[in-house]
Amino acid sequence: MQNIKKLYIPAAVFIISIQGILLTGCGSKTVPDKSAQWALSDSLLRTLVVDTAATASVDNEIMLTGKISENEDKTARIFPMVSGIVTEVKVHSGDFVKKGQVLAVIKSPEMAGFTADQRITGSDMATAKRNMEVAESFYKSGLNSRKDYEEAKSNYDKAVAAYNKSSAVLEINGGAHQTSYLVKAPVPGFVISKRAAESMQWRPDNSDPIFVVADLNNVWAMINVFESDISGIREGDQVQMSTLSYPDKTFTGKIDKIYNVLDPETKVMKARVVVDNPGFFLKPEMFVRAKAKRHVDSNLVSIPSRGIIFDHDKYYVLVLTNAKPGVTIREIQVAKTVEGRTYIASGLKEGERIIASRQVFIYDTLSDQQ
């Protein structure tokens, strides 16, 4: 019959709390007999924290690097559609601008042409309208044929269409009767790129935008994924990021797009993470360290790491048994530990109860009583 020892531990001894220890090493004692079992008093049992072993999917973590870029879906690249000379620049890089705010002024001969076209077509429309009214009056009086009236009406319709076209062209290019083109912000946001300078000559065929305005409330983190890590990520994976500027802050997001092409020079694949950016801490071109986390198909029994005891290069837990109740020391094999949870390769079964407070003191006491 198995030897059962009654364990009485003074309550004052438990003033020392070790519940927050992750993996605690014990002193250099003789390794306890793991088959031995001891009974716990009911009063002591009521004071203990008990965790239950559960089967869970194993978390995978991959360390990656990348940089912050603007959200292309919320970024405006501004190309003036006329040529001319920049006469005034009203903003600088980093400035916040409102929708419709004037960013620069370009003196453009094309704007003078657009204004003249609108005035000419407006005058032609007024003349065509008068001719149509006269033709209609003559037609009703029998002094004109219906064909003459319909021709006058057709000329008026053409004049109206020409005026509307010239007005639309002028409106697209800033509106009003003026010779200056006003470069305006089409969206609210920050000026993240500025190529405009006073006296600069601008041509519509320039390949670079004169301004780039981006809404930085929401940014992208472009993560570098090396070939060895490609199989370990997928869309929807959770990502935690840190920066050199704010080492104490953690930014979180999800991978929403994987670019399934490797850069021929760096041999990395890009993955895009959408990150909310309250306070505008994250800025374009900022370097980030990222930790991607996802679930894999394999499942293991796991428990919170607080209940594990490390002694003589081995891991142990205190398992509660159904008899009396009692406690037994159980050696376990640790597969991995991720964020306060330990996955067990062997030694525990799902549903077993583990002492998760004062366990080191109980372990030492039981070891001394052998």
Short mmCIF file of C-alpha atoms in Angstrom, two decimals:
data_model
loop_
_atom_site.label_atom_id
_atom_site.label_comp_id
_atom_site.label_asym_id
_atom_site.label_seq_id
_atom_site.Cartn_x
_atom_site.Cartn_y
_atom_site.Cartn_z
CA MET A 1 0.00 0.00 0.00
CA GLN A 2 1.31 3.40 -0.94
CA ASN A 3 2.72 5.46 1.91
CA ILE A 4 0.58 8.58 2.45
CA LYS A 5 2.08 11.37 4.56
CA LYS A 6 -0.13 14.04 6.06
CA LEU A 7 1.28 17.48 5.24
CA TYR A 8 0.71 20.26 7.79
CA ILE A 9 2.22 23.61 6.83
CA PRO A 10 1.94 26.63 9.14
CA ALA A 11 -0.15 29.38 7.55
CA ALA A 12 2.47 32.02 8.44
CA VAL A 13 4.95 30.33 6.17
CA PHE A 14 2.90 31.24 3.11
CA ILE A 15 3.32 34.99 3.56
CA ILE A 16 5.98 34.72 0.85
CA SER A 17 4.14 34.72 -2.50
CA ILE A 18 5.76 33.22 -5.53
CA GLN A 19 2.73 32.99 -7.75
CA GLY A 20 4.20 35.29 -10.43
CA ILE A 21 7.34 33.20 -11.02
CA LEU A 22 7.46 31.74 -14.55
CA LEU A 23 10.04 29.02 -14.18
CA THR A 24 11.63 28.84 -10.76
CA GLY A 25 14.78 26.97 -9.87
CA CYS A 26 14.93 25.17 -6.57
CA GLY A 27 17.96 24.62 -4.40
CA SER A 28 20.36 21.75 -4.88
CA LYS A 29 18.37 18.93 -3.31
CA THR A 30 17.98 15.31 -4.00
CA VAL A 31 15.54 14.75 -6.84
CA PRO A 32 12.25 13.70 -5.22
CA ASP A 33 10.54 10.38 -5.70
CA LYS A 34 7.99 11.30 -8.37
CA SER A 35 5.81 8.31 -7.52
CA ALA A 36 5.31 9.46 -3.92
CA GLN A 37 1.99 11.07 -2.97
CA TRP A 38 1.04 13.33 -0.10
CA ALA A 39 -2.30 14.52 1.27
CA LEU A 40 -3.18 18.22 1.55
CA SER A 41 -5.34 19.60 4.29
CA ASP A 42 -8.65 21.08 3.19
CA SER A 43 -7.77 24.50 4.65
CA LEU A 44 -4.51 24.61 2.67
CA LEU A 45 -6.20 23.45 -0.53
CA ARG A 46 -8.70 26.29 -0.36
CA THR A 47 -5.88 28.87 -0.43
CA LEU A 48 -4.17 27.49 -3.55
CA VAL A 49 -4.54 28.61 -7.16
CA VAL A 50 -5.22 25.63 -9.40
CA ASP A 51 -4.84 25.52 -13.20
CA THR A 52 -6.30 22.87 -15.47
CA ALA A 53 -4.28 21.37 -18.34
CA ALA A 54 -5.97 21.95 -21.68
CA THR A 55 -5.27 21.01 -25.27
CA ALA A 56 -4.45 24.02 -27.43
CA SER A 57 -2.92 24.74 -30.80
CA VAL A 58 0.76 25.63 -30.67
CA ASP A 59 1.59 29.25 -31.32
CA ASN A 60 4.27 29.95 -33.90
CA GLU A 61 6.41 33.07 -33.72
CA ILE A 62 8.58 34.45 -36.50
CA MET A 63 10.85 37.47 -36.04
CA LEU A 64 10.80 39.83 -39.04
CA THR A 65 11.84 43.34 -40.02
CA GLY A 66 10.27 45.98 -42.21
CA LYS A 67 9.39 49.64 -42.56
CA ILE A 68 6.35 51.86 -42.35
CA SER A 69 4.79 53.31 -45.49
CA GLU A 70 1.71 55.37 -46.19
CA ASN A 71 -1.57 53.63 -46.85
CA GLU A 72 -1.81 53.82 -50.65
CA ASP A 73 -5.60 53.62 -50.45
CA LYS A 74 -5.62 56.87 -48.46
CA THR A 75 -2.83 58.73 -50.28
CA ALA A 76 -3.18 61.42 -52.96
CA ARG A 77 -0.35 61.94 -55.47
CA ILE A 78 -0.92 65.38 -56.97
CA PHE A 79 0.00 66.10 -60.61
CA PRO A 80 -0.99 69.57 -61.93
CA MET A 81 -2.50 69.15 -65.39
CA VAL A 82 -1.09 72.39 -66.80
CA SER A 83 2.39 73.70 -67.44
CA GLY A 84 3.78 76.89 -65.99
CA ILE A 85 6.00 78.48 -63.37
CA VAL A 86 5.48 77.96 -59.64
CA THR A 87 5.05 81.42 -58.15
CA GLU A 88 4.13 80.50 -54.57
CA VAL A 89 4.46 77.48 -52.26
CA LYS A 90 2.20 77.60 -49.21
CA VAL A 91 3.08 74.37 -47.33
CA HIS A 92 6.10 72.31 -46.34
CA SER A 93 6.79 68.62 -45.81
CA GLY A 94 5.17 67.34 -42.63
CA ASP A 95 2.40 69.95 -42.59
CA PHE A 96 -1.17 68.85 -42.04
CA VAL A 97 -3.53 70.15 -44.73
CA LYS A 98 -7.30 70.17 -45.11
CA LYS A 99 -9.24 69.07 -48.15
CA GLY A 100 -9.33 71.91 -50.69
CA GLN A 101 -6.46 73.83 -49.08
CA VAL A 102 -4.17 75.60 -51.58
CA LEU A 103 -0.71 74.05 -51.61
CA ALA A 104 0.95 76.06 -54.40
CA VAL A 105 0.21 78.55 -57.18
CA ILE A 106 1.35 78.04 -60.79
CA LYS A 107 1.33 80.88 -63.34
CA SER A 108 0.10 79.15 -66.47
CA PRO A 109 -0.67 80.40 -70.01
CA GLU A 110 -2.97 77.42 -70.40
CA MET A 111 -5.24 78.77 -67.70
CA ALA A 112 -5.58 82.01 -69.67
CA GLY A 113 -6.57 79.91 -72.69
CA PHE A 114 -9.17 77.98 -70.69
CA THR A 115 -10.67 81.26 -69.43
CA ALA A 116 -10.75 82.74 -72.94
CA ASP A 117 -12.41 79.60 -74.31
CA GLN A 118 -15.17 79.82 -71.74
CA ARG A 119 -15.83 83.48 -72.52
CA ILE A 120 -15.90 82.85 -76.28
CA THR A 121 -18.20 79.86 -76.01
CA GLY A 122 -20.43 81.80 -73.62
CA SER A 123 -20.77 84.59 -76.15
CA ASP A 124 -21.42 82.11 -78.98
CA MET A 125 -24.12 80.45 -76.86
CA ALA A 126 -25.88 83.77 -76.26
CA THR A 127 -25.80 84.62 -79.97
CA ALA A 128 -27.10 81.19 -80.95
CA LYS A 129 -29.93 81.52 -78.45
CA ARG A 130 -31.06 84.85 -79.94
CA ASN A 131 -30.92 83.43 -83.48
CA MET A 132 -33.01 80.45 -82.38
CA GLU A 133 -35.61 82.72 -80.78
CA VAL A 134 -35.86 84.85 -83.94
CA ALA A 135 -36.16 81.75 -86.15
CA GLU A 136 -38.88 80.37 -83.88
CA SER A 137 -40.82 83.67 -84.05
CA PHE A 138 -40.58 83.81 -87.85
CA TYR A 139 -41.65 80.14 -88.09
CA LYS A 140 -44.75 80.77 -85.99
CA SER A 141 -45.58 83.84 -88.11
CA GLY A 142 -45.20 81.91 -91.33
CA LEU A 143 -42.19 84.00 -92.43
CA ASN A 144 -39.71 81.14 -92.01
CA SER A 145 -39.65 77.45 -92.76
CA ARG A 146 -39.51 74.73 -90.14
CA LYS A 147 -36.12 73.69 -91.52
CA ASP A 148 -34.65 77.13 -90.76
CA TYR A 149 -36.00 76.95 -87.20
CA GLU A 150 -34.60 73.45 -86.57
CA GLU A 151 -31.21 74.50 -87.96
CA ALA A 152 -31.11 77.49 -85.59
CA LYS A 153 -32.07 75.24 -82.68
CA SER A 154 -29.31 72.75 -83.60
CA ASN A 155 -26.74 75.56 -83.67
CA TYR A 156 -27.89 76.65 -80.21
CA ASP A 157 -27.56 73.11 -78.83
CA LYS A 158 -24.02 72.90 -80.19
CA ALA A 159 -23.15 76.26 -78.62
CA VAL A 160 -24.51 75.07 -75.23
CA ALA A 161 -22.42 71.89 -75.44
CA ALA A 162 -19.26 73.87 -76.30
CA TYR A 163 -19.86 76.23 -73.37
CA ASN A 164 -20.43 73.37 -70.93
CA LYS A 165 -17.22 71.71 -72.13
CA SER A 166 -15.12 74.85 -71.69
CA SER A 167 -16.65 75.46 -68.25
CA ALA A 168 -15.85 71.87 -67.18
CA VAL A 169 -12.23 72.20 -68.36
CA LEU A 170 -11.86 75.45 -66.46
CA GLU A 171 -13.47 73.97 -63.34
CA ILE A 172 -11.19 70.91 -63.41
CA ASN A 173 -8.19 73.20 -63.56
CA GLY A 174 -9.20 75.40 -60.66
CA GLY A 175 -12.15 77.41 -61.88
CA ALA A 176 -12.64 81.20 -61.88
CA HIS A 177 -11.43 83.60 -64.57
CA GLN A 178 -7.73 83.75 -63.85
CA THR A 179 -4.32 82.92 -65.30
CA SER A 180 -3.04 81.11 -62.17
CA TYR A 181 -3.49 77.41 -61.46
CA LEU A 182 -4.17 76.62 -57.80
CA VAL A 183 -2.74 73.30 -56.60
CA LYS A 184 -5.22 72.09 -53.96
CA ALA A 185 -5.24 69.14 -51.57
CA PRO A 186 -7.89 66.64 -52.74
CA VAL A 187 -7.90 64.87 -49.34
CA PRO A 188 -7.01 65.82 -45.77
CA GLY A 189 -3.71 64.53 -44.43
CA PHE A 190 0.01 65.17 -44.04
CA VAL A 191 2.33 66.40 -46.78
CA ILE A 192 4.82 63.52 -46.94
CA SER A 193 6.51 64.63 -50.17
CA LYS A 194 7.03 68.11 -51.67
CA ARG A 195 8.83 68.82 -54.93
CA ALA A 196 7.44 72.29 -55.54
CA ALA A 197 9.76 75.27 -55.20
CA GLU A 198 9.32 78.90 -56.16
CA SER A 199 10.34 79.73 -59.75
CA MET A 200 10.27 76.02 -60.61
CA GLN A 201 9.04 75.21 -64.11
CA TRP A 202 6.39 72.53 -64.13
CA ARG A 203 5.42 70.37 -67.10
CA PRO A 204 2.47 67.95 -67.18
CA ASP A 205 4.74 65.11 -68.30
CA ASN A 206 6.76 65.18 -65.07
CA SER A 207 6.93 61.65 -63.69
CA ASP A 208 7.04 62.67 -60.00
CA PRO A 209 4.08 64.26 -58.22
CA ILE A 210 4.48 67.82 -57.10
CA PHE A 211 2.94 66.90 -53.70
CA VAL A 212 1.98 63.69 -51.91
CA VAL A 213 -0.68 63.98 -49.19
CA ALA A 214 -1.41 60.96 -46.98
CA ASP A 215 -3.88 60.19 -44.22
CA LEU A 216 -1.65 58.71 -41.49
CA ASN A 217 -4.46 57.59 -39.18
CA ASN A 218 -3.95 54.23 -40.81
CA VAL A 219 -0.57 53.09 -42.22
CA TRP A 220 1.03 50.04 -43.81
CA ALA A 221 3.97 48.09 -42.44
CA MET A 222 5.82 46.43 -45.31
CA ILE A 223 7.43 43.34 -43.73
CA ASN A 224 10.42 41.50 -45.21
CA VAL A 225 9.92 37.72 -45.29
CA PHE A 226 12.99 35.63 -46.09
CA GLU A 227 12.71 32.38 -48.02
CA SER A 228 13.15 30.28 -44.88
CA ASP A 229 10.12 31.98 -43.28
CA ILE A 230 7.71 32.03 -46.23
CA SER A 231 6.01 28.78 -45.19
CA GLY A 232 5.46 30.17 -41.69
CA ILE A 233 3.18 33.09 -42.54
CA ARG A 234 -0.21 33.54 -44.12
CA GLU A 235 -2.83 36.23 -44.55
CA GLY A 236 -4.66 36.94 -41.30
CA ASP A 237 -1.65 36.29 -39.04
CA GLN A 238 -1.38 38.59 -36.03
CA VAL A 239 1.72 40.81 -35.98
CA GLN A 240 3.24 42.78 -33.12
CA MET A 241 5.71 45.54 -33.94
CA SER A 242 8.14 47.80 -32.12
CA THR A 243 10.22 50.77 -33.26
CA LEU A 244 13.52 52.37 -32.29
CA SER A 245 11.71 55.63 -31.55
CA TYR A 246 9.18 54.08 -29.16
CA PRO A 247 10.74 50.89 -27.76
CA ASP A 248 8.14 50.65 -24.98
CA LYS A 249 5.15 50.78 -27.33
CA THR A 250 3.72 47.76 -29.12
CA PHE A 251 1.78 48.22 -32.35
CA THR A 252 -0.47 45.43 -33.56
CA GLY A 253 -2.02 44.54 -36.89
CA LYS A 254 -2.84 41.70 -39.26
CA ILE A 255 -1.21 40.59 -42.49
CA ASP A 256 -3.80 41.49 -45.12
CA LYS A 257 -1.73 40.87 -48.25
CA ILE A 258 1.24 38.71 -49.21
CA TYR A 259 3.16 39.70 -52.33
CA ASN A 260 4.05 36.31 -53.78
CA VAL A 261 7.16 37.60 -55.56
CA LEU A 262 10.75 37.61 -54.31
CA ASP A 263 12.93 40.63 -54.84
CA PRO A 264 15.73 39.45 -57.16
CA GLU A 265 18.39 41.38 -55.22
CA THR A 266 17.42 40.97 -51.57
CA LYS A 267 15.67 37.57 -51.97
CA VAL A 268 12.83 38.62 -49.68
CA MET A 269 9.08 38.57 -50.12
CA LYS A 270 6.92 41.44 -48.92
CA ALA A 271 3.94 41.10 -46.61
CA ARG A 272 1.65 44.04 -45.89
CA VAL A 273 0.29 44.73 -42.40
CA VAL A 274 -2.44 47.32 -41.84
CA VAL A 275 -1.82 49.21 -38.59
CA ASP A 276 -4.01 51.77 -36.84
CA ASN A 277 -1.92 54.82 -35.96
CA PRO A 278 -3.58 56.95 -33.26
CA GLY A 279 -1.32 59.79 -32.24
CA PHE A 280 0.65 59.44 -35.51
CA PHE A 281 3.53 57.66 -33.77
CA LEU A 282 4.27 55.59 -36.87
CA LYS A 283 5.76 57.60 -39.72
CA PRO A 284 6.62 56.62 -43.32
CA GLU A 285 10.11 55.11 -43.74
CA MET A 286 10.32 54.25 -40.01
CA PHE A 287 12.09 50.92 -39.33
CA VAL A 288 10.13 48.29 -37.38
CA ARG A 289 10.84 44.93 -35.80
CA ALA A 290 7.91 42.57 -36.16
CA LYS A 291 6.83 39.34 -34.52
CA ALA A 292 4.30 37.35 -36.50
CA LYS A 293 2.10 34.93 -34.61
CA ARG A 294 -0.21 32.29 -35.99
CA HIS A 295 -1.70 28.90 -35.10
CA VAL A 296 -0.38 25.71 -36.65
CA ASP A 297 -2.16 22.41 -37.07
CA SER A 298 -0.46 20.51 -34.21
CA ASN A 299 -2.09 20.52 -30.75
CA LEU A 300 -0.41 19.94 -27.38
CA VAL A 301 -1.49 19.92 -23.77
CA SER A 302 -0.66 23.30 -22.25
CA ILE A 303 -0.81 25.09 -18.91
CA PRO A 304 0.04 28.60 -17.67
CA SER A 305 3.80 28.75 -17.05
CA ARG A 306 3.33 29.92 -13.46
CA GLY A 307 2.76 26.35 -12.27
CA ILE A 308 6.07 24.91 -13.54
CA ILE A 309 9.02 24.10 -11.27
CA PHE A 310 12.58 23.83 -12.60
CA ASP A 311 14.96 21.66 -10.55
CA HIS A 312 18.14 19.75 -11.46
CA ASP A 313 17.76 20.62 -15.17
CA LYS A 314 14.29 19.09 -15.24
CA TYR A 315 10.74 20.42 -15.20
CA TYR A 316 8.12 19.37 -12.66
CA VAL A 317 4.53 20.18 -11.77
CA LEU A 318 2.43 19.38 -8.71
CA VAL A 319 -0.60 17.41 -9.85
CA LEU A 320 -3.69 17.19 -7.64
CA THR A 321 -5.10 13.69 -7.35
CA ASN A 322 -8.67 12.69 -6.54
CA ALA A 323 -7.78 10.73 -3.43
CA LYS A 324 -8.26 12.51 -0.07
CA PRO A 325 -7.23 14.91 -2.04
CA GLY A 326 -3.54 14.44 -2.56
CA VAL A 327 -0.69 15.90 -4.57
CA THR A 328 2.00 14.15 -6.59
CA ILE A 329 5.19 15.47 -8.16
CA ARG A 330 5.20 14.86 -11.89
CA GLU A 331 8.15 15.30 -14.25
CA ILE A 332 7.19 16.83 -17.61
CA GLN A 333 8.84 17.46 -20.96
CA VAL A 334 8.45 21.06 -22.17
CA ALA A 335 7.95 21.58 -25.90
CA LYS A 336 7.96 25.38 -25.91
CA THR A 337 6.85 28.42 -23.93
CA VAL A 338 5.03 31.32 -25.59
CA GLU A 339 3.86 34.43 -23.75
CA GLY A 340 3.25 32.87 -20.37
CA ARG A 341 1.86 29.56 -21.59
CA THR A 342 3.89 26.33 -21.71
CA TYR A 343 3.17 23.51 -24.14
CA ILE A 344 3.88 20.02 -22.75
CA ALA A 345 5.40 17.32 -24.95
CA SER A 346 4.80 14.57 -22.35
CA GLY A 347 3.95 14.07 -18.69
CA LEU A 348 0.50 15.66 -18.51
CA LYS A 349 -2.96 14.83 -19.78
CA GLU A 350 -5.80 17.11 -20.64
CA GLY A 351 -8.00 17.89 -17.63
CA GLU A 352 -5.36 17.25 -14.93
CA ARG A 353 -5.23 19.93 -12.23
CA ILE A 354 -1.95 21.71 -11.43
CA ILE A 355 -1.07 23.70 -8.32
CA ALA A 356 -0.15 27.20 -9.56
CA SER A 357 0.60 29.07 -6.31
CA ARG A 358 3.08 28.36 -3.51
CA GLN A 359 4.13 25.37 -5.56
CA VAL A 360 7.87 25.84 -5.02
CA PHE A 361 7.49 25.89 -1.23
CA ILE A 362 5.26 22.80 -1.32
CA TYR A 363 7.72 21.10 -3.65
CA ASP A 364 10.63 21.86 -1.29
CA THR A 365 8.66 20.68 1.73
CA LEU A 366 7.70 17.42 0.09
CA SER A 367 11.27 16.85 -1.07
CA ASP A 368 12.61 17.39 2.48
CA GLN A 369 10.18 14.81 3.91
CA GLN A 370 11.48 11.95 1.77
#
